[in-house]
Amino acid sequence: MRDKINPDSFGFLINDIARLSRAVFEAEIEAAHLSVTAAEARVMAHMARCGATRQHLLAERLGMTPMSLTGFLDRLEAAGLIVRTADLRDRRAKIVTLTPKASDVLAQIAQAGARAEQTLSDGISPDDWENFHRIALQLRCNLSAPRVQTAKAEDAA
């Protein structure tokens, strides 16, 4: 049958890996008894990755709606872990930035992430893990390049 769906096709496989690895990360965050939830930890990790950024761009990078992100940012701001300021180029937009207080929490998040990666890479040789990582970086680059070009074109307009 030609229209049979392969449950081990690349799309299903990468989705399963993402979903399962996220669950492992969330379990590590919960086990660490951090002052933030797993979802808030993801937000902070992405903020650490991209630096001060517009709130709507952070939501896009996280794959969530700006409205959904607002609740997480409200709690992180109340805890003193982030600040939101008006964007000088567009006062309607907000720039979100981590505070110095976030450093300790980010260190704990990084440790949880390292433990999750140990679980993910269990039974895989260091060479194979490094090859997988290199290939995954190239896949991300391949998929990001068109989006970066579109964003640059929109900024220029």
Tab-separated table of N, CA and C in Angstrom:
chain	number	residue	atom	x	y	z
A	1	MET	N	0.848	-1.168	0.000
A	1	MET	CA	0.000	0.000	0.000
A	1	MET	C	0.901	1.242	0.000
A	2	ARG	N	0.762	2.121	-0.968
A	2	ARG	CA	1.642	3.277	-1.159
A	2	ARG	C	1.409	4.384	-0.141
A	3	ASP	N	0.212	4.487	0.396
A	3	ASP	CA	-0.077	5.605	1.290
A	3	ASP	C	0.098	5.261	2.771
A	4	LYS	N	0.752	4.134	3.044
A	4	LYS	CA	0.988	3.751	4.430
A	4	LYS	C	1.991	4.718	5.067
A	5	ILE	N	1.666	5.197	6.238
A	5	ILE	CA	2.534	6.129	6.948
A	5	ILE	C	3.576	5.339	7.720
A	6	ASN	N	4.819	5.768	7.588
A	6	ASN	CA	5.932	5.130	8.289
A	6	ASN	C	6.112	5.810	9.643
A	7	PRO	N	5.820	5.110	10.749
A	7	PRO	CA	5.945	5.733	12.071
A	7	PRO	C	7.394	6.038	12.458
A	8	ASP	N	8.352	5.508	11.710
A	8	ASP	CA	9.761	5.786	11.973
A	8	ASP	C	10.357	6.739	10.947
A	9	SER	N	9.502	7.432	10.191
A	9	SER	CA	10.005	8.411	9.226
A	9	SER	C	10.669	9.556	9.989
A	10	PHE	N	11.450	10.332	9.285
A	10	PHE	CA	12.211	11.405	9.915
A	10	PHE	C	11.312	12.346	10.719
A	11	GLY	N	10.213	12.787	10.145
A	11	GLY	CA	9.327	13.718	10.838
A	11	GLY	C	8.792	13.166	12.147
A	12	PHE	N	8.308	11.935	12.124
A	12	PHE	CA	7.821	11.323	13.358
A	12	PHE	C	8.956	11.115	14.349
A	13	LEU	N	10.096	10.652	13.853
A	13	LEU	CA	11.227	10.362	14.722
A	13	LEU	C	11.712	11.627	15.430
A	14	ILE	N	11.896	12.702	14.693
A	14	ILE	CA	12.406	13.929	15.303
A	14	ILE	C	11.385	14.510	16.280
A	15	ASN	N	10.096	14.392	15.951
A	15	ASN	CA	9.054	14.846	16.873
A	15	ASN	C	9.061	14.012	18.150
A	16	ASP	N	9.192	12.703	18.017
A	16	ASP	CA	9.242	11.833	19.195
A	16	ASP	C	10.453	12.142	20.058
A	17	ILE	N	11.607	12.348	19.429
A	17	ILE	CA	12.822	12.674	20.175
A	17	ILE	C	12.637	13.989	20.927
A	18	ALA	N	12.073	14.990	20.262
A	18	ALA	CA	11.858	16.291	20.909
A	18	ALA	C	10.895	16.150	22.092
A	19	ARG	N	9.800	15.452	21.877
A	19	ARG	CA	8.789	15.290	22.944
A	19	ARG	C	9.370	14.527	24.131
A	20	LEU	N	10.073	13.431	23.855
A	20	LEU	CA	10.622	12.608	24.929
A	20	LEU	C	11.782	13.297	25.642
A	21	SER	N	12.617	13.996	24.902
A	21	SER	CA	13.734	14.684	25.542
A	21	SER	C	13.217	15.846	26.400
A	22	ARG	N	12.152	16.486	25.948
A	22	ARG	CA	11.546	17.546	26.749
A	22	ARG	C	11.017	16.969	28.065
A	23	ALA	N	10.420	15.796	28.012
A	23	ALA	CA	9.907	15.159	29.221
A	23	ALA	C	11.047	14.811	30.182
A	24	VAL	N	12.182	14.361	29.651
A	24	VAL	CA	13.343	14.047	30.491
A	24	VAL	C	13.847	15.330	31.149
A	25	PHE	N	13.950	16.409	30.368
A	25	PHE	CA	14.384	17.698	30.912
A	25	PHE	C	13.429	18.172	32.011
A	26	GLU	N	12.127	18.085	31.752
A	26	GLU	CA	11.140	18.503	32.744
A	26	GLU	C	11.265	17.699	34.030
A	27	ALA	N	11.513	16.402	33.905
A	27	ALA	CA	11.691	15.560	35.093
A	27	ALA	C	12.928	15.988	35.881
A	28	GLU	N	13.989	16.318	35.179
A	28	GLU	CA	15.211	16.783	35.855
A	28	GLU	C	14.980	18.108	36.569
A	29	ILE	N	14.231	19.004	35.946
A	29	ILE	CA	13.916	20.291	36.583
A	29	ILE	C	13.084	20.053	37.841
A	30	GLU	N	12.089	19.183	37.726
A	30	GLU	CA	11.249	18.877	38.893
A	30	GLU	C	12.070	18.243	40.011
A	31	ALA	N	12.956	17.322	39.665
A	31	ALA	CA	13.780	16.643	40.667
A	31	ALA	C	14.744	17.602	41.361
A	32	ALA	N	15.129	18.664	40.684
A	32	ALA	CA	16.082	19.626	41.246
A	32	ALA	C	15.417	20.591	42.232
A	33	HIS	N	14.075	20.587	42.288
A	33	HIS	CA	13.325	21.464	43.207
A	33	HIS	C	13.738	22.924	43.046
A	34	LEU	N	13.754	23.380	41.813
A	34	LEU	CA	14.112	24.768	41.530
A	34	LEU	C	12.967	25.700	41.918
A	35	SER	N	13.276	26.966	41.953
A	35	SER	CA	12.261	27.966	42.280
A	35	SER	C	11.388	28.314	41.080
A	36	VAL	N	11.654	27.674	39.929
A	36	VAL	CA	10.871	27.900	38.713
A	36	VAL	C	10.319	26.571	38.220
A	37	THR	N	9.248	26.654	37.448
A	37	THR	CA	8.678	25.457	36.842
A	37	THR	C	9.524	25.052	35.634
A	38	ALA	N	9.263	23.880	35.091
A	38	ALA	CA	9.981	23.430	33.897
A	38	ALA	C	9.716	24.376	32.726
A	39	ALA	N	8.489	24.846	32.583
A	39	ALA	CA	8.169	25.770	31.492
A	39	ALA	C	8.902	27.093	31.674
A	40	GLU	N	8.948	27.594	32.896
A	40	GLU	CA	9.687	28.823	33.168
A	40	GLU	C	11.182	28.621	32.939
A	41	ALA	N	11.677	27.443	33.260
A	41	ALA	CA	13.098	27.127	33.014
A	41	ALA	C	13.401	27.166	31.522
A	42	ARG	N	12.480	26.650	30.703
A	42	ARG	CA	12.663	26.698	29.242
A	42	ARG	C	12.710	28.144	28.763
A	43	VAL	N	11.826	28.976	29.294
A	43	VAL	CA	11.808	30.386	28.914
A	43	VAL	C	13.144	31.031	29.277
A	44	MET	N	13.610	30.792	30.494
A	44	MET	CA	14.877	31.384	30.936
A	44	MET	C	16.049	30.875	30.101
A	45	ALA	N	16.049	29.589	29.785
A	45	ALA	CA	17.133	29.028	28.975
A	45	ALA	C	17.167	29.675	27.597
A	46	HIS	N	16.012	29.879	27.007
A	46	HIS	CA	15.965	30.546	25.694
A	46	HIS	C	16.393	32.004	25.807
A	47	MET	N	16.037	32.652	26.894
A	47	MET	CA	16.474	34.030	27.093
A	47	MET	C	17.989	34.093	27.233
A	48	ALA	N	18.568	33.144	27.947
A	48	ALA	CA	20.028	33.102	28.094
A	48	ALA	C	20.687	32.862	26.740
A	49	ARG	N	20.040	32.081	25.926
A	49	ARG	CA	20.571	31.752	24.595
A	49	ARG	C	20.567	32.957	23.662
A	50	CYS	N	19.483	33.743	23.693
A	50	CYS	CA	19.344	34.815	22.707
A	50	CYS	C	19.618	36.206	23.262
A	51	GLY	N	19.803	36.341	24.557
A	51	GLY	CA	20.048	37.659	25.131
A	51	GLY	C	18.780	38.488	25.163
A	52	ALA	N	18.939	39.764	25.484
A	52	ALA	CA	17.789	40.663	25.537
A	52	ALA	C	17.104	40.657	24.173
A	53	THR	N	15.806	40.457	24.193
A	53	THR	CA	15.076	40.353	22.930
A	53	THR	C	13.647	40.827	23.103
A	54	ARG	N	13.021	41.121	21.990
A	54	ARG	CA	11.605	41.484	22.024
A	54	ARG	C	10.783	40.286	22.484
A	55	GLN	N	9.766	40.599	23.261
A	55	GLN	CA	8.916	39.559	23.832
A	55	GLN	C	8.273	38.703	22.749
A	56	HIS	N	7.792	39.290	21.667
A	56	HIS	CA	7.110	38.498	20.631
A	56	HIS	C	8.098	37.589	19.893
A	57	LEU	N	9.364	38.005	19.766
A	57	LEU	CA	10.357	37.139	19.128
A	57	LEU	C	10.709	35.954	20.023
A	58	LEU	N	10.766	36.199	21.322
A	58	LEU	CA	11.006	35.108	22.263
A	58	LEU	C	9.876	34.090	22.175
A	59	ALA	N	8.650	34.568	22.111
A	59	ALA	CA	7.493	33.661	21.988
A	59	ALA	C	7.626	32.821	20.726
A	60	GLU	N	8.016	33.452	19.626
A	60	GLU	CA	8.187	32.720	18.364
A	60	GLU	C	9.260	31.645	18.497
A	61	ARG	N	10.386	31.984	19.106
A	61	ARG	CA	11.478	31.007	19.280
A	61	ARG	C	11.053	29.833	20.146
A	62	LEU	N	10.183	30.108	21.099
A	62	LEU	CA	9.691	29.053	21.984
A	62	LEU	C	8.538	28.264	21.373
A	63	GLY	N	8.013	28.747	20.253
A	63	GLY	CA	6.890	28.063	19.616
A	63	GLY	C	5.593	28.234	20.382
A	64	MET	N	5.407	29.411	20.993
A	64	MET	CA	4.171	29.665	21.727
A	64	MET	C	3.627	31.029	21.331
A	65	THR	N	2.392	31.273	21.690
A	65	THR	CA	1.795	32.567	21.387
A	65	THR	C	2.343	33.600	22.374
A	66	PRO	N	2.410	34.864	21.954
A	66	PRO	CA	2.850	35.910	22.889
A	66	PRO	C	1.984	35.950	24.154
A	67	MET	N	0.694	35.695	24.004
A	67	MET	CA	-0.204	35.706	25.157
A	67	MET	C	0.173	34.620	26.164
A	68	SER	N	0.524	33.433	25.672
A	68	SER	CA	0.925	32.340	26.563
A	68	SER	C	2.215	32.683	27.293
A	69	LEU	N	3.145	33.302	26.582
A	69	LEU	CA	4.432	33.665	27.177
A	69	LEU	C	4.261	34.701	28.284
A	70	THR	N	3.290	35.576	28.141
A	70	THR	CA	3.102	36.665	29.106
A	70	THR	C	2.959	36.152	30.532
A	71	GLY	N	2.208	35.087	30.738
A	71	GLY	CA	2.032	34.531	32.083
A	71	GLY	C	3.344	34.069	32.693
A	72	PHE	N	4.168	33.407	31.882
A	72	PHE	CA	5.476	32.967	32.383
A	72	PHE	C	6.341	34.172	32.741
A	73	LEU	N	6.337	35.171	31.863
A	73	LEU	CA	7.155	36.362	32.103
A	73	LEU	C	6.665	37.133	33.327
A	74	ASP	N	5.356	37.166	33.527
A	74	ASP	CA	4.816	37.835	34.725
A	74	ASP	C	5.378	37.199	35.993
A	75	ARG	N	5.381	35.861	36.050
A	75	ARG	CA	5.880	35.164	37.240
A	75	ARG	C	7.394	35.345	37.397
A	76	LEU	N	8.131	35.277	36.272
A	76	LEU	CA	9.587	35.453	36.343
A	76	LEU	C	9.939	36.883	36.752
A	77	GLU	N	9.166	37.838	36.296
A	77	GLU	CA	9.409	39.234	36.669
A	77	GLU	C	9.096	39.445	38.156
A	78	ALA	N	8.005	38.863	38.630
A	78	ALA	CA	7.638	38.987	40.045
A	78	ALA	C	8.713	38.373	40.945
A	79	ALA	N	9.389	37.342	40.441
A	79	ALA	CA	10.460	36.687	41.204
A	79	ALA	C	11.794	37.434	41.072
A	80	GLY	N	11.820	38.486	40.263
A	80	GLY	CA	13.047	39.268	40.091
A	80	GLY	C	14.057	38.628	39.161
A	81	LEU	N	13.617	37.670	38.337
A	81	LEU	CA	14.536	36.949	37.451
A	81	LEU	C	14.650	37.587	36.069
A	82	ILE	N	13.655	38.388	35.694
A	82	ILE	CA	13.692	39.102	34.413
A	82	ILE	C	13.168	40.513	34.609
A	83	VAL	N	13.468	41.372	33.637
A	83	VAL	CA	12.852	42.693	33.573
A	83	VAL	C	12.335	42.894	32.163
A	84	ARG	N	11.268	43.680	32.058
A	84	ARG	CA	10.714	44.063	30.755
A	84	ARG	C	10.797	45.578	30.647
A	85	THR	N	11.312	46.030	29.526
A	85	THR	CA	11.413	47.464	29.276
A	85	THR	C	10.847	47.753	27.895
A	86	ALA	N	10.462	49.010	27.705
A	86	ALA	CA	9.952	49.414	26.397
A	86	ALA	C	11.097	49.411	25.395
A	87	ASP	N	10.801	48.956	24.191
A	87	ASP	CA	11.769	48.996	23.095
A	87	ASP	C	11.859	50.445	22.623
A	88	LEU	N	13.057	50.994	22.603
A	88	LEU	CA	13.235	52.393	22.213
A	88	LEU	C	12.828	52.656	20.765
A	89	ARG	N	12.895	51.618	19.915
A	89	ARG	CA	12.500	51.771	18.507
A	89	ARG	C	11.003	51.647	18.303
A	90	ASP	N	10.317	50.983	19.254
A	90	ASP	CA	8.874	50.788	19.149
A	90	ASP	C	8.327	50.628	20.556
A	91	ARG	N	7.795	51.686	21.103
A	91	ARG	CA	7.367	51.681	22.507
A	91	ARG	C	6.228	50.696	22.789
A	92	ARG	N	5.583	50.196	21.754
A	92	ARG	CA	4.546	49.174	21.960
A	92	ARG	C	5.173	47.824	22.266
A	93	ALA	N	6.412	47.624	21.817
A	93	ALA	CA	7.107	46.347	22.011
A	93	ALA	C	7.867	46.357	23.333
A	94	LYS	N	7.998	45.194	23.925
A	94	LYS	CA	8.734	45.037	25.180
A	94	LYS	C	9.998	44.215	24.932
A	95	ILE	N	11.084	44.651	25.564
A	95	ILE	CA	12.338	43.901	25.548
A	95	ILE	C	12.425	43.163	26.874
A	96	VAL	N	12.693	41.861	26.816
A	96	VAL	CA	12.840	41.071	28.041
A	96	VAL	C	14.319	40.754	28.239
A	97	THR	N	14.750	40.891	29.485
A	97	THR	CA	16.160	40.699	29.832
A	97	THR	C	16.250	39.940	31.147
A	98	LEU	N	17.195	39.031	31.235
A	98	LEU	CA	17.454	38.342	32.489
A	98	LEU	C	18.154	39.300	33.456
A	99	THR	N	17.889	39.128	34.737
A	99	THR	CA	18.546	39.936	35.762
A	99	THR	C	19.740	39.165	36.321
A	100	PRO	N	20.632	39.838	37.040
A	100	PRO	CA	21.744	39.118	37.685
A	100	PRO	C	21.250	38.026	38.636
A	101	LYS	N	20.095	38.223	39.244
A	101	LYS	CA	19.524	37.217	40.158
A	101	LYS	C	19.259	35.886	39.440
A	102	ALA	N	19.087	35.931	38.112
A	102	ALA	CA	18.781	34.723	37.338
A	102	ALA	C	19.984	33.789	37.212
A	103	SER	N	21.186	34.287	37.469
A	103	SER	CA	22.405	33.486	37.251
A	103	SER	C	22.400	32.157	38.005
A	104	ASP	N	22.035	32.183	39.274
A	104	ASP	CA	22.035	30.946	40.060
A	104	ASP	C	21.013	29.948	39.528
A	105	VAL	N	19.837	30.441	39.172
A	105	VAL	CA	18.795	29.561	38.632
A	105	VAL	C	19.237	28.996	37.289
A	106	LEU	N	19.860	29.835	36.456
A	106	LEU	CA	20.350	29.355	35.156
A	106	LEU	C	21.420	28.277	35.326
A	107	ALA	N	22.268	28.418	36.322
A	107	ALA	CA	23.289	27.392	36.580
A	107	ALA	C	22.620	26.065	36.944
A	108	GLN	N	21.564	26.125	37.739
A	108	GLN	CA	20.835	24.906	38.101
A	108	GLN	C	20.103	24.322	36.897
A	109	ILE	N	19.570	25.187	36.047
A	109	ILE	CA	18.911	24.723	34.821
A	109	ILE	C	19.928	24.032	33.923
A	110	ALA	N	21.126	24.598	33.808
A	110	ALA	CA	22.183	23.993	32.987
A	110	ALA	C	22.573	22.624	33.527
A	111	GLN	N	22.646	22.487	34.839
A	111	GLN	CA	22.956	21.182	35.429
A	111	GLN	C	21.864	20.167	35.117
A	112	ALA	N	20.616	20.585	35.208
A	112	ALA	CA	19.503	19.696	34.872
A	112	ALA	C	19.573	19.308	33.399
A	113	GLY	N	19.909	20.267	32.554
A	113	GLY	CA	20.061	19.985	31.128
A	113	GLY	C	21.176	18.992	30.857
A	114	ALA	N	22.281	19.117	31.582
A	114	ALA	CA	23.401	18.179	31.413
A	114	ALA	C	22.990	16.772	31.848
A	115	ARG	N	22.228	16.679	32.934
A	115	ARG	CA	21.746	15.361	33.371
A	115	ARG	C	20.792	14.765	32.341
A	116	ALA	N	19.941	15.593	31.774
A	116	ALA	CA	19.014	15.126	30.736
A	116	ALA	C	19.797	14.627	29.529
A	117	GLU	N	20.829	15.357	29.145
A	117	GLU	CA	21.642	14.934	27.996
A	117	GLU	C	22.344	13.603	28.277
A	118	GLN	N	22.766	13.376	29.513
A	118	GLN	CA	23.363	12.081	29.863
A	118	GLN	C	22.361	10.947	29.648
A	119	THR	N	21.121	11.189	30.035
A	119	THR	CA	20.069	10.190	29.826
A	119	THR	C	19.845	9.951	28.337
A	120	LEU	N	19.774	11.042	27.579
A	120	LEU	CA	19.530	10.936	26.139
A	120	LEU	C	20.642	10.185	25.420
A	121	SER	N	21.881	10.400	25.836
A	121	SER	CA	23.020	9.824	25.115
A	121	SER	C	23.446	8.459	25.659
A	122	ASP	N	22.721	7.948	26.636
A	122	ASP	CA	23.064	6.649	27.225
A	122	ASP	C	23.108	5.558	26.148
A	123	GLY	N	24.185	4.809	26.119
A	123	GLY	CA	24.321	3.711	25.161
A	123	GLY	C	24.821	4.148	23.793
A	124	ILE	N	25.112	5.423	23.625
A	124	ILE	CA	25.629	5.943	22.358
A	124	ILE	C	27.096	6.299	22.569
A	125	SER	N	27.941	5.854	21.672
A	125	SER	CA	29.371	6.144	21.826
A	125	SER	C	29.604	7.653	21.723
A	126	PRO	N	30.639	8.153	22.387
A	126	PRO	CA	30.939	9.589	22.293
A	126	PRO	C	31.113	10.064	20.848
A	127	ASP	N	31.744	9.244	19.994
A	127	ASP	CA	31.920	9.622	18.588
A	127	ASP	C	30.569	9.712	17.870
A	128	ASP	N	29.704	8.719	18.099
A	128	ASP	CA	28.375	8.757	17.469
A	128	ASP	C	27.554	9.941	17.989
A	129	TRP	N	27.662	10.222	19.289
A	129	TRP	CA	26.935	11.353	19.858
A	129	TRP	C	27.422	12.661	19.235
A	130	GLU	N	28.728	12.799	19.083
A	130	GLU	CA	29.299	14.004	18.467
A	130	GLU	C	28.850	14.121	17.013
A	131	ASN	N	28.827	13.009	16.282
A	131	ASN	CA	28.344	13.033	14.892
A	131	ASN	C	26.869	13.422	14.826
A	132	PHE	N	26.077	12.856	15.709
A	132	PHE	CA	24.658	13.208	15.756
A	132	PHE	C	24.499	14.701	16.037
A	133	HIS	N	25.253	15.208	16.981
A	133	HIS	CA	25.183	16.625	17.340
A	133	HIS	C	25.567	17.502	16.148
A	134	ARG	N	26.609	17.137	15.456
A	134	ARG	CA	27.056	17.898	14.279
A	134	ARG	C	25.973	17.899	13.197
A	135	ILE	N	25.386	16.754	12.946
A	135	ILE	CA	24.330	16.644	11.933
A	135	ILE	C	23.093	17.437	12.366
A	136	ALA	N	22.742	17.358	13.650
A	136	ALA	CA	21.583	18.100	14.148
A	136	ALA	C	21.804	19.606	13.995
A	137	LEU	N	23.025	20.071	14.249
A	137	LEU	CA	23.332	21.495	14.053
A	137	LEU	C	23.164	21.888	12.589
A	138	GLN	N	23.591	21.017	11.686
A	138	GLN	CA	23.441	21.314	10.255
A	138	GLN	C	21.967	21.329	9.846
A	139	LEU	N	21.188	20.399	10.387
A	139	LEU	CA	19.745	20.393	10.103
A	139	LEU	C	19.106	21.697	10.564
A	140	ARG	N	19.459	22.131	11.777
A	140	ARG	CA	18.911	23.388	12.282
A	140	ARG	C	19.313	24.552	11.377
A	141	CYS	N	20.546	24.563	10.937
A	141	CYS	CA	21.024	25.614	10.036
A	141	CYS	C	20.239	25.591	8.725
A	142	ASN	N	20.054	24.412	8.172
A	142	ASN	CA	19.301	24.275	6.920
A	142	ASN	C	17.883	24.816	7.055
A	143	LEU	N	17.260	24.540	8.194
A	143	LEU	CA	15.878	24.949	8.398
A	143	LEU	C	15.764	26.413	8.822
A	144	SER	N	16.787	26.948	9.456
A	144	SER	CA	16.761	28.333	9.931
A	144	SER	C	17.102	29.335	8.850
A	145	ALA	N	17.941	28.961	7.897
A	145	ALA	CA	18.425	29.910	6.889
A	145	ALA	C	17.302	30.645	6.165
A	146	PRO	N	16.285	29.957	5.674
A	146	PRO	CA	15.202	30.696	4.995
A	146	PRO	C	14.475	31.660	5.929
A	147	ARG	N	14.308	31.291	7.195
A	147	ARG	CA	13.617	32.155	8.170
A	147	ARG	C	14.449	33.404	8.463
A	148	VAL	N	15.763	33.239	8.548
A	148	VAL	CA	16.647	34.378	8.816
A	148	VAL	C	16.592	35.353	7.644
A	149	GLN	N	16.605	34.811	6.425
A	149	GLN	CA	16.535	35.675	5.250
A	149	GLN	C	15.220	36.447	5.200
A	150	THR	N	14.123	35.789	5.545
A	150	THR	CA	12.822	36.442	5.572
A	150	THR	C	12.785	37.541	6.628
A	151	ALA	N	13.332	37.255	7.801
A	151	ALA	CA	13.351	38.249	8.894
A	151	ALA	C	14.188	39.464	8.492
A	152	LYS	N	15.328	39.244	7.838
A	152	LYS	CA	16.169	40.347	7.414
A	152	LYS	C	15.448	41.202	6.370
A	153	ALA	N	14.734	40.557	5.464
A	153	ALA	CA	13.976	41.277	4.450
A	153	ALA	C	12.874	42.113	5.090
A	154	GLU	N	12.219	41.575	6.109
A	154	GLU	CA	11.155	42.313	6.804
A	154	GLU	C	11.727	43.497	7.570
A	155	ASP	N	12.903	43.315	8.203
A	155	ASP	CA	13.544	44.403	8.926
A	155	ASP	C	13.965	45.532	7.991
A	156	ALA	N	14.393	45.166	6.790
A	156	ALA	CA	14.845	46.161	5.817
A	156	ALA	C	13.675	46.982	5.255
A	157	ALA	N	12.495	46.374	5.253
A	157	ALA	CA	11.315	47.053	4.663
A	157	ALA	C	10.770	48.151	5.540
